[in-house]
Rosetta silent file (secondary structure, phi, psi, omega in degrees, C-alpha in Angstrom):
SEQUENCE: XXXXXXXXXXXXXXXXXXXXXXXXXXXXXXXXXXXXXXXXXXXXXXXXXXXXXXXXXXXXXXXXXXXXXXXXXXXXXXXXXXXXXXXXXXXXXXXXXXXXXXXXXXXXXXXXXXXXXXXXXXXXXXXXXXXXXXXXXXXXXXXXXXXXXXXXXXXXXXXXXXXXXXXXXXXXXXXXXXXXXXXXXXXXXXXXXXXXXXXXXXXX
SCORE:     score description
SCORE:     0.000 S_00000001
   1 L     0.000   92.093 -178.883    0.000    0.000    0.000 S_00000001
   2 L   -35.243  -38.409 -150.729    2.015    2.847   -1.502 S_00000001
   3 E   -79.171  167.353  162.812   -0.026    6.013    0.678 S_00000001
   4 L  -124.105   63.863 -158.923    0.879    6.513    4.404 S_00000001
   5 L   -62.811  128.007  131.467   -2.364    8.184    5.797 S_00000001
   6 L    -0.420  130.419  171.190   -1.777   10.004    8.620 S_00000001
   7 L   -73.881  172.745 -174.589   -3.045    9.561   12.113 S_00000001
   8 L  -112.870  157.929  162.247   -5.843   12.130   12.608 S_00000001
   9 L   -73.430   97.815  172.492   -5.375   14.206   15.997 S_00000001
  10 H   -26.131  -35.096  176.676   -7.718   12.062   18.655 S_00000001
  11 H   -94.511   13.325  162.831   -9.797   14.805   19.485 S_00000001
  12 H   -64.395  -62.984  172.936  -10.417   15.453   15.898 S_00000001
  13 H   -67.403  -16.525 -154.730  -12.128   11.791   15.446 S_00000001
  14 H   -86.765  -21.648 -159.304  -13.392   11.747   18.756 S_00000001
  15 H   -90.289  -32.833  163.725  -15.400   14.876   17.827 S_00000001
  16 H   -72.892  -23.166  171.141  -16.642   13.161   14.253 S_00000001
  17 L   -72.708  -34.404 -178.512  -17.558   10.178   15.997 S_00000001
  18 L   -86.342  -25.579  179.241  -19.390   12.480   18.602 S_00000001
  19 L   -93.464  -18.276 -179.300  -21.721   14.202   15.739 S_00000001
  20 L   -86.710    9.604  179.127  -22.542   10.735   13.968 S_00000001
  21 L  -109.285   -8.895  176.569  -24.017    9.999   17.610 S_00000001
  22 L  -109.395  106.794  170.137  -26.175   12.938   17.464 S_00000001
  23 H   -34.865  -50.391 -161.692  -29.635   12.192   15.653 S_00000001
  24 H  -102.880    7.142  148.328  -29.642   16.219   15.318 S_00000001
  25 H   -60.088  -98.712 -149.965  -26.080   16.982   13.915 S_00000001
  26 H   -25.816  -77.556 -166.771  -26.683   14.105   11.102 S_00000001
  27 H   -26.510  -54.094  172.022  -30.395   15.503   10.994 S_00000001
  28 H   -62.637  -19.062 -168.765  -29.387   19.100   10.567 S_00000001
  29 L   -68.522  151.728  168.107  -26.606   18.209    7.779 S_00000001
  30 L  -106.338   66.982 -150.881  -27.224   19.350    4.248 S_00000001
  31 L  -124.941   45.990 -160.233  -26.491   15.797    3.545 S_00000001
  32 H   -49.911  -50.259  179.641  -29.489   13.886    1.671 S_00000001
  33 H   -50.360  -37.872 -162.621  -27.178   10.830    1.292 S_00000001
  34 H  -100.537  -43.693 -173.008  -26.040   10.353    5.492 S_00000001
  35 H   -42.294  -59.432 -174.577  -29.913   11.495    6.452 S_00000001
  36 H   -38.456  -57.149 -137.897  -30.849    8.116    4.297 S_00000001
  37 L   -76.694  151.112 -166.814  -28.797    5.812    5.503 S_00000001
  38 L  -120.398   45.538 -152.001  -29.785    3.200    7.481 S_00000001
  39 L  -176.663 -169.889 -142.670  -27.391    1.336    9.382 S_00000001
  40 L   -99.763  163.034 -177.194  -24.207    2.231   11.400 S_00000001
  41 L  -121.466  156.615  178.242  -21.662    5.068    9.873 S_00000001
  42 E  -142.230  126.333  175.035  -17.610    5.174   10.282 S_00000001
  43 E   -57.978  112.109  160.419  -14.988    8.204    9.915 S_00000001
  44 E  -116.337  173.109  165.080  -12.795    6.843    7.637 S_00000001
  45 E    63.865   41.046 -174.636   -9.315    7.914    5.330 S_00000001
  46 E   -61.261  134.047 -172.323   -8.387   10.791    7.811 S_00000001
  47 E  -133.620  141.708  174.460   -6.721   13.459    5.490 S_00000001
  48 E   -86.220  156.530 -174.283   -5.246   16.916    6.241 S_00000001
  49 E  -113.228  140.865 -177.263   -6.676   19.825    4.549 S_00000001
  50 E  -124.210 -165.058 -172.622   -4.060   22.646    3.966 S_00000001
  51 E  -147.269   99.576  178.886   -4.312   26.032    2.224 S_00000001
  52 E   -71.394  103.207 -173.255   -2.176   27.247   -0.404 S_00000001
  53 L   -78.682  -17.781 -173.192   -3.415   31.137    0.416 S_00000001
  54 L  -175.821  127.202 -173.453   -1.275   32.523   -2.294 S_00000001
  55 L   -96.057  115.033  170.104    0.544   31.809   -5.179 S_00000001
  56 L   -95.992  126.018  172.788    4.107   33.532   -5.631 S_00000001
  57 L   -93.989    2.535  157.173    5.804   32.930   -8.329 S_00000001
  58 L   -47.020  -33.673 -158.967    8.872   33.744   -6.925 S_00000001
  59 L   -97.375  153.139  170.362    8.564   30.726   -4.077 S_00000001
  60 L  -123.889   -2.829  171.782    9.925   27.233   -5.375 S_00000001
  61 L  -163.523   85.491 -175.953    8.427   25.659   -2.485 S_00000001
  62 L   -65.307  141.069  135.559    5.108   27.648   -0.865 S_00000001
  63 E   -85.122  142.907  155.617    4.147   27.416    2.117 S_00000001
  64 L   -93.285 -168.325  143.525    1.081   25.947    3.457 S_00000001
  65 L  -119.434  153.887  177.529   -1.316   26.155    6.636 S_00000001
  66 E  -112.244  122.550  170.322   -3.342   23.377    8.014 S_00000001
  67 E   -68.895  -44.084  169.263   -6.953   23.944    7.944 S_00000001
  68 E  -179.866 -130.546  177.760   -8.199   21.497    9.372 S_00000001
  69 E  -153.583  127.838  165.587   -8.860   17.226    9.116 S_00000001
  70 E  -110.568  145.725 -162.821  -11.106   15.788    6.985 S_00000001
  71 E  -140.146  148.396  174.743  -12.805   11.980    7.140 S_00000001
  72 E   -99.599   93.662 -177.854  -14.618   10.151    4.832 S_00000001
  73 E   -70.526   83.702  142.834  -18.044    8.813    6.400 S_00000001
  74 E   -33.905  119.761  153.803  -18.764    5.572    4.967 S_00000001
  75 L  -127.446  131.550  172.161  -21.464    2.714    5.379 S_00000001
  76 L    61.526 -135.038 -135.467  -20.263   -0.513    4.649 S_00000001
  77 L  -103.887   29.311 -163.074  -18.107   -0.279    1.319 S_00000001
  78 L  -130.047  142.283  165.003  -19.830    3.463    0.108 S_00000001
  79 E   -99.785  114.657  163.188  -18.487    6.988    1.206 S_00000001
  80 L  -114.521   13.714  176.657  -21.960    8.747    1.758 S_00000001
  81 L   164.898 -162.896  179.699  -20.626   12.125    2.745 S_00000001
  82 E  -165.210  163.063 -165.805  -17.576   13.670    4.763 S_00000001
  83 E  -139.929  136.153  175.533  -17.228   15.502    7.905 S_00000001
  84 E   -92.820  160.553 -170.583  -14.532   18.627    8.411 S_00000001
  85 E  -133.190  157.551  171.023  -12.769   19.157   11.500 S_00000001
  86 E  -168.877  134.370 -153.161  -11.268   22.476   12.769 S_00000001
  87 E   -86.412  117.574 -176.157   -8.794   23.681   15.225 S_00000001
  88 L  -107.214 -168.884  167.015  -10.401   26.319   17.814 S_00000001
  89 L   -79.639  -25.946  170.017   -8.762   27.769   21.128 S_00000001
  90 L   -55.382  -41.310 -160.963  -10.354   24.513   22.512 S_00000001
  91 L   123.311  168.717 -170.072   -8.714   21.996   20.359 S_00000001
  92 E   -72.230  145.713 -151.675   -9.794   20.584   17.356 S_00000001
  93 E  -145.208  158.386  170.968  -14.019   20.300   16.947 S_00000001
  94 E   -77.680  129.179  179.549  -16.510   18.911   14.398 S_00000001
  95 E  -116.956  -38.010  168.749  -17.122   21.667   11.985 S_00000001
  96 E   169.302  143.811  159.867  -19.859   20.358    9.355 S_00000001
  97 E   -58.763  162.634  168.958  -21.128   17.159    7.023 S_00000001
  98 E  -171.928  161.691  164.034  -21.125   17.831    3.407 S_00000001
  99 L  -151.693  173.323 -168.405  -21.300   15.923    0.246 S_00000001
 100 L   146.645 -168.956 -166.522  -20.861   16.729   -3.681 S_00000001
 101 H   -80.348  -14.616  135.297  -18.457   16.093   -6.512 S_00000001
 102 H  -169.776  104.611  157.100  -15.981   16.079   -4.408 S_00000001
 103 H   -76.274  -60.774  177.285  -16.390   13.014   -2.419 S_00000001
 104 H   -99.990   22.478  179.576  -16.170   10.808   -5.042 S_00000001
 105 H   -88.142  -13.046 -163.598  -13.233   12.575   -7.219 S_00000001
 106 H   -82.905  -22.385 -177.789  -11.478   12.688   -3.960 S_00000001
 107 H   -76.206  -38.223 -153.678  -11.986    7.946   -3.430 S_00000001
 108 H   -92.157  -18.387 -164.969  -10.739    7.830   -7.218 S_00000001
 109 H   -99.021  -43.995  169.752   -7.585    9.728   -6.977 S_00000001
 110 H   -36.210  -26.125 -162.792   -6.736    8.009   -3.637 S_00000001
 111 H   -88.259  -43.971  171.946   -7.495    4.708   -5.090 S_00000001
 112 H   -66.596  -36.609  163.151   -5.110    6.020   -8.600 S_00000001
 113 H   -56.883  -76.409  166.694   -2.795    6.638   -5.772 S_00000001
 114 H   -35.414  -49.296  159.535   -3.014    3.869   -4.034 S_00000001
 115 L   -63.826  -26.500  155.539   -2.212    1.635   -6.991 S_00000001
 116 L   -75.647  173.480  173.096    1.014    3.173   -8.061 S_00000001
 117 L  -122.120   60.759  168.861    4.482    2.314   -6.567 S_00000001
 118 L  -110.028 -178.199  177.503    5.690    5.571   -5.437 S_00000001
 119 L  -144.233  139.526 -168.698    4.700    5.655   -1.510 S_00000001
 120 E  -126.300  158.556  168.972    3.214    8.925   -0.833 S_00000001
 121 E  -110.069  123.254 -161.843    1.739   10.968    2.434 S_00000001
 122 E   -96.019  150.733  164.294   -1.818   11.921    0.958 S_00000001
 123 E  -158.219  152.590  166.621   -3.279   15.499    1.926 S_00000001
 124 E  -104.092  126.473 -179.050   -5.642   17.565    0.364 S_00000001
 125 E  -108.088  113.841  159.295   -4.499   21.144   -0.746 S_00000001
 126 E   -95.038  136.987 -161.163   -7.148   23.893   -1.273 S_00000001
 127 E  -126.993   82.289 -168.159   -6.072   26.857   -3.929 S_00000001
 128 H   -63.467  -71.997 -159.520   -8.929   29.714   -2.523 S_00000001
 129 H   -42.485  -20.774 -169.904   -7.137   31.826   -5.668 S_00000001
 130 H  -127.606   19.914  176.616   -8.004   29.141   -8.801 S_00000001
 131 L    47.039   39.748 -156.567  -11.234   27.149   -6.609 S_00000001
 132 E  -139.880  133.976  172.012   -9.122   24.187   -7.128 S_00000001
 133 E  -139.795  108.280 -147.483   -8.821   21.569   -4.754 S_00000001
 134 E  -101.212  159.776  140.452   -5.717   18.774   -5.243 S_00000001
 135 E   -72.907  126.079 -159.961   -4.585   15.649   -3.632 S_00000001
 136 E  -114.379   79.878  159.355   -1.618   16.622   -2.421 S_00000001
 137 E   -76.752  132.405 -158.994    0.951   13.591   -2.352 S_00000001
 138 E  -103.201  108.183 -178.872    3.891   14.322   -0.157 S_00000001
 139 L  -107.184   44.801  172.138    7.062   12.370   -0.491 S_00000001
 140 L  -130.878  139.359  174.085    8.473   12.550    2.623 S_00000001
 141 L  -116.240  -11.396 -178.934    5.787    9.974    4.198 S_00000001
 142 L  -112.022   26.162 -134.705    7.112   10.095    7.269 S_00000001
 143 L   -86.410  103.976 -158.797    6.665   13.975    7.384 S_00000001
 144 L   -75.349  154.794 -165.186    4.605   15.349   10.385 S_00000001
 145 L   -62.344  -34.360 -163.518    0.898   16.078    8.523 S_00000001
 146 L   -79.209   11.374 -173.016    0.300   19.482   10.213 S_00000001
 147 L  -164.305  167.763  178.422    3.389   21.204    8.258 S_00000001
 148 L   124.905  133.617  156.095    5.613   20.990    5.486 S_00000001
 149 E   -74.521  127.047 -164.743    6.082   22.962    2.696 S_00000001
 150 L   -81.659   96.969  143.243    5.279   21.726   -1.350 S_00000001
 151 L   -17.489   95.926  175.784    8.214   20.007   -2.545 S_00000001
 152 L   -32.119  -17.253  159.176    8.824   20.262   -6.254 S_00000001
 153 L   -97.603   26.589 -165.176    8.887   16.830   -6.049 S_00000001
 154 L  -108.523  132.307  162.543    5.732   16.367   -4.510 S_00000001
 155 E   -79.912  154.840  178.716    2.456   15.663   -6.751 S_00000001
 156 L  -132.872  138.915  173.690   -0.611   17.358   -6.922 S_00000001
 157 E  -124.036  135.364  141.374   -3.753   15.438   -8.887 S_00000001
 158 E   -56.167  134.344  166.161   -6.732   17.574   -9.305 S_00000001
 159 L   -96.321 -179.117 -165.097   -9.710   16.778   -8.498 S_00000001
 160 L  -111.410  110.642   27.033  -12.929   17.343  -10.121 S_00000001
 161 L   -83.465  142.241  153.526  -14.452   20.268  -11.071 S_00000001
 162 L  -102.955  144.956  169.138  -11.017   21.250  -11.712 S_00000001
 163 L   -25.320  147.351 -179.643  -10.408   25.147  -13.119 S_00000001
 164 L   -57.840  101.463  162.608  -10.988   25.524  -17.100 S_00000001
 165 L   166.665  -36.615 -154.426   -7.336   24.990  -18.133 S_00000001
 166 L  -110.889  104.585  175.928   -6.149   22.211  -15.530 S_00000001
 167 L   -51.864  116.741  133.298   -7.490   17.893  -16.347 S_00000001
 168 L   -56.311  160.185 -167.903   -8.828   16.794  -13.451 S_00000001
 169 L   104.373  -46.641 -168.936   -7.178   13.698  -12.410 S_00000001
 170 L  -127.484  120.135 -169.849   -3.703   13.994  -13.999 S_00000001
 171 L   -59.255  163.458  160.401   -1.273   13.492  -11.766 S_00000001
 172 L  -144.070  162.059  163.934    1.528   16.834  -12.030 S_00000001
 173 E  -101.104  144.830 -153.976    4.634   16.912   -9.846 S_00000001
 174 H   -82.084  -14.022  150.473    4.392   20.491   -8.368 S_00000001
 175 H   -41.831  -41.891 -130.122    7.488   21.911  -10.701 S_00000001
 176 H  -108.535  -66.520  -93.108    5.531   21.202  -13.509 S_00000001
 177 H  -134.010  -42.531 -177.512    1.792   22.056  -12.083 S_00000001
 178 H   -71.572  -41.597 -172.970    3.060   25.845  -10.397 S_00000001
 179 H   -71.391  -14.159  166.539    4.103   27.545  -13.201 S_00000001
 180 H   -77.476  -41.933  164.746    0.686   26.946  -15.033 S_00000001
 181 H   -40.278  -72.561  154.409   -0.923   28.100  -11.822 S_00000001
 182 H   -41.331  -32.084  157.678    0.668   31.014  -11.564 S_00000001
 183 H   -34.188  -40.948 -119.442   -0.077   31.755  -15.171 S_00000001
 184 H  -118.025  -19.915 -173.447   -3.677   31.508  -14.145 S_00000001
 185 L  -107.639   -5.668 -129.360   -3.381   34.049  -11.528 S_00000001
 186 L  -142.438   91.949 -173.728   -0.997   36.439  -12.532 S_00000001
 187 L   -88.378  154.500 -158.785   -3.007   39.132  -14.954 S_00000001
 188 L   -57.123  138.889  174.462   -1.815   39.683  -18.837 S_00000001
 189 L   -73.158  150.858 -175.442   -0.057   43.403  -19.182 S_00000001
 190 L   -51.496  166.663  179.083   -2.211   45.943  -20.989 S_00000001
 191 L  -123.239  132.194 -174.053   -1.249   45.871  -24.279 S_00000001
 192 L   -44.498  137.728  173.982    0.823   49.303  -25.665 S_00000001
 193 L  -100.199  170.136  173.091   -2.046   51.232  -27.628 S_00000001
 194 L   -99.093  121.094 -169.943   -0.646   53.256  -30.522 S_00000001
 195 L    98.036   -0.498 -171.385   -1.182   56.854  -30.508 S_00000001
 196 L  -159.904   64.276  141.396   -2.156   57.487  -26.967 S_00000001
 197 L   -19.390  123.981  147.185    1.471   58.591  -25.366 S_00000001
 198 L   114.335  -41.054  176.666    1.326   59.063  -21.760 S_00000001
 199 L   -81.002  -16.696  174.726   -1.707   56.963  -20.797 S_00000001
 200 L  -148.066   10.222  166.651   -0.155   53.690  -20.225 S_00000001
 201 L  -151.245 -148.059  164.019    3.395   54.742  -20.443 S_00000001
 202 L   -80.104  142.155  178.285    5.979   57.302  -20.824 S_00000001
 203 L   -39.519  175.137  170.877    5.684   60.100  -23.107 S_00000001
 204 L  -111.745    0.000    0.000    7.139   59.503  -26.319 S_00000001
């Protein structure tokens, strides 16, 4: 098994595990799928969620922050939703169910993961600036989860929707995978007009 998931932080499951015990968390979720279900539920696949807040093109290895822990609630062999976690002055807390496209882009690239023979530390990286949200394999596996910087040698696979430009899916190593970000982010110079000195340059 190539990935090396991560322990979760104890009170992080203890706290998902504490809302799948409450009829009126689950009840309250904007969840149609975990509302359904009829049988017992399990946190599974704990993954950290990090935050690229901003892409420099300048950086050869951004830093991230960790957002938070995310789990994949399953019954039996189906993922019917996911539950976020989030670090207060308390300690880490249940923050909210959710489900949507992606739940299950996030089981196929683990599983596309999973199946190669690189050995990877999986996280999920959110990109606020492009709405893009990657699997973030890490190749230091034995790395602690809550830190760590992206490693040029590290992969990223979007998931799906991915931005108009970027295949969900397809793996990139993050050399490859920044400088098309930044493209994406980084707006095109005005173009010189002819004939109208002064307004977007120097006099002539």
């Amino acid at each position: 098994m190539p990935l090396h998931v991560s322990p979760a932080p104890a009170p992080a499951l203890r706290s998902v595990l504490a809302a799948l015990g409450s009829p009126t968390a689950v009840r309250e979720a904007h969840t149609p799928a975990l509302r359904s279900v009829q049988g017992s539920l399990s946190p599974e696949l704990p993954l950290p969620v990090h935050v690229l807040d901003r892409i420099v093109p300048s950086e050869t290895a951004p830093r991230t922050r960790l957002a938070g822990w995310r789990f994949l609630i399953r019954s039996g062999e189906r993922a019917v939703a996911a539950a976020d976690t989030m670090l207060t002055a308390d300690g880490w807390t249940f923050s909210h169910f959710f489900e949507g496209p992606y739940l299950a882009s996030t089981e196929r690239a683990v599983r596309q993961a999973d199946a190669a023979t690189a050995h990877y530390q999986p996280r999920l990286l959110s990109i606020p600036e492009l709405y893009m949200l990657t699997l973030w394999l890490h190749d230091d596996t034995g790395a602690d989860a809550a830190g760590g910087a992206l490693a040029p040698t590290d992969v990223l696979v979007p998931l799906a929707p991915a931005p108009p430009g970027i295949t969900a899916h397809r793996p990139h190593r993050v050399a490859d995978l920044l400088p098309v970000m930044t493209l994406r982010v980084t707006p095109a110079p005005l173009p010189e007009l002819p004939g109208l000195p002064g307004l977007l340059g120097s006099p002539a």
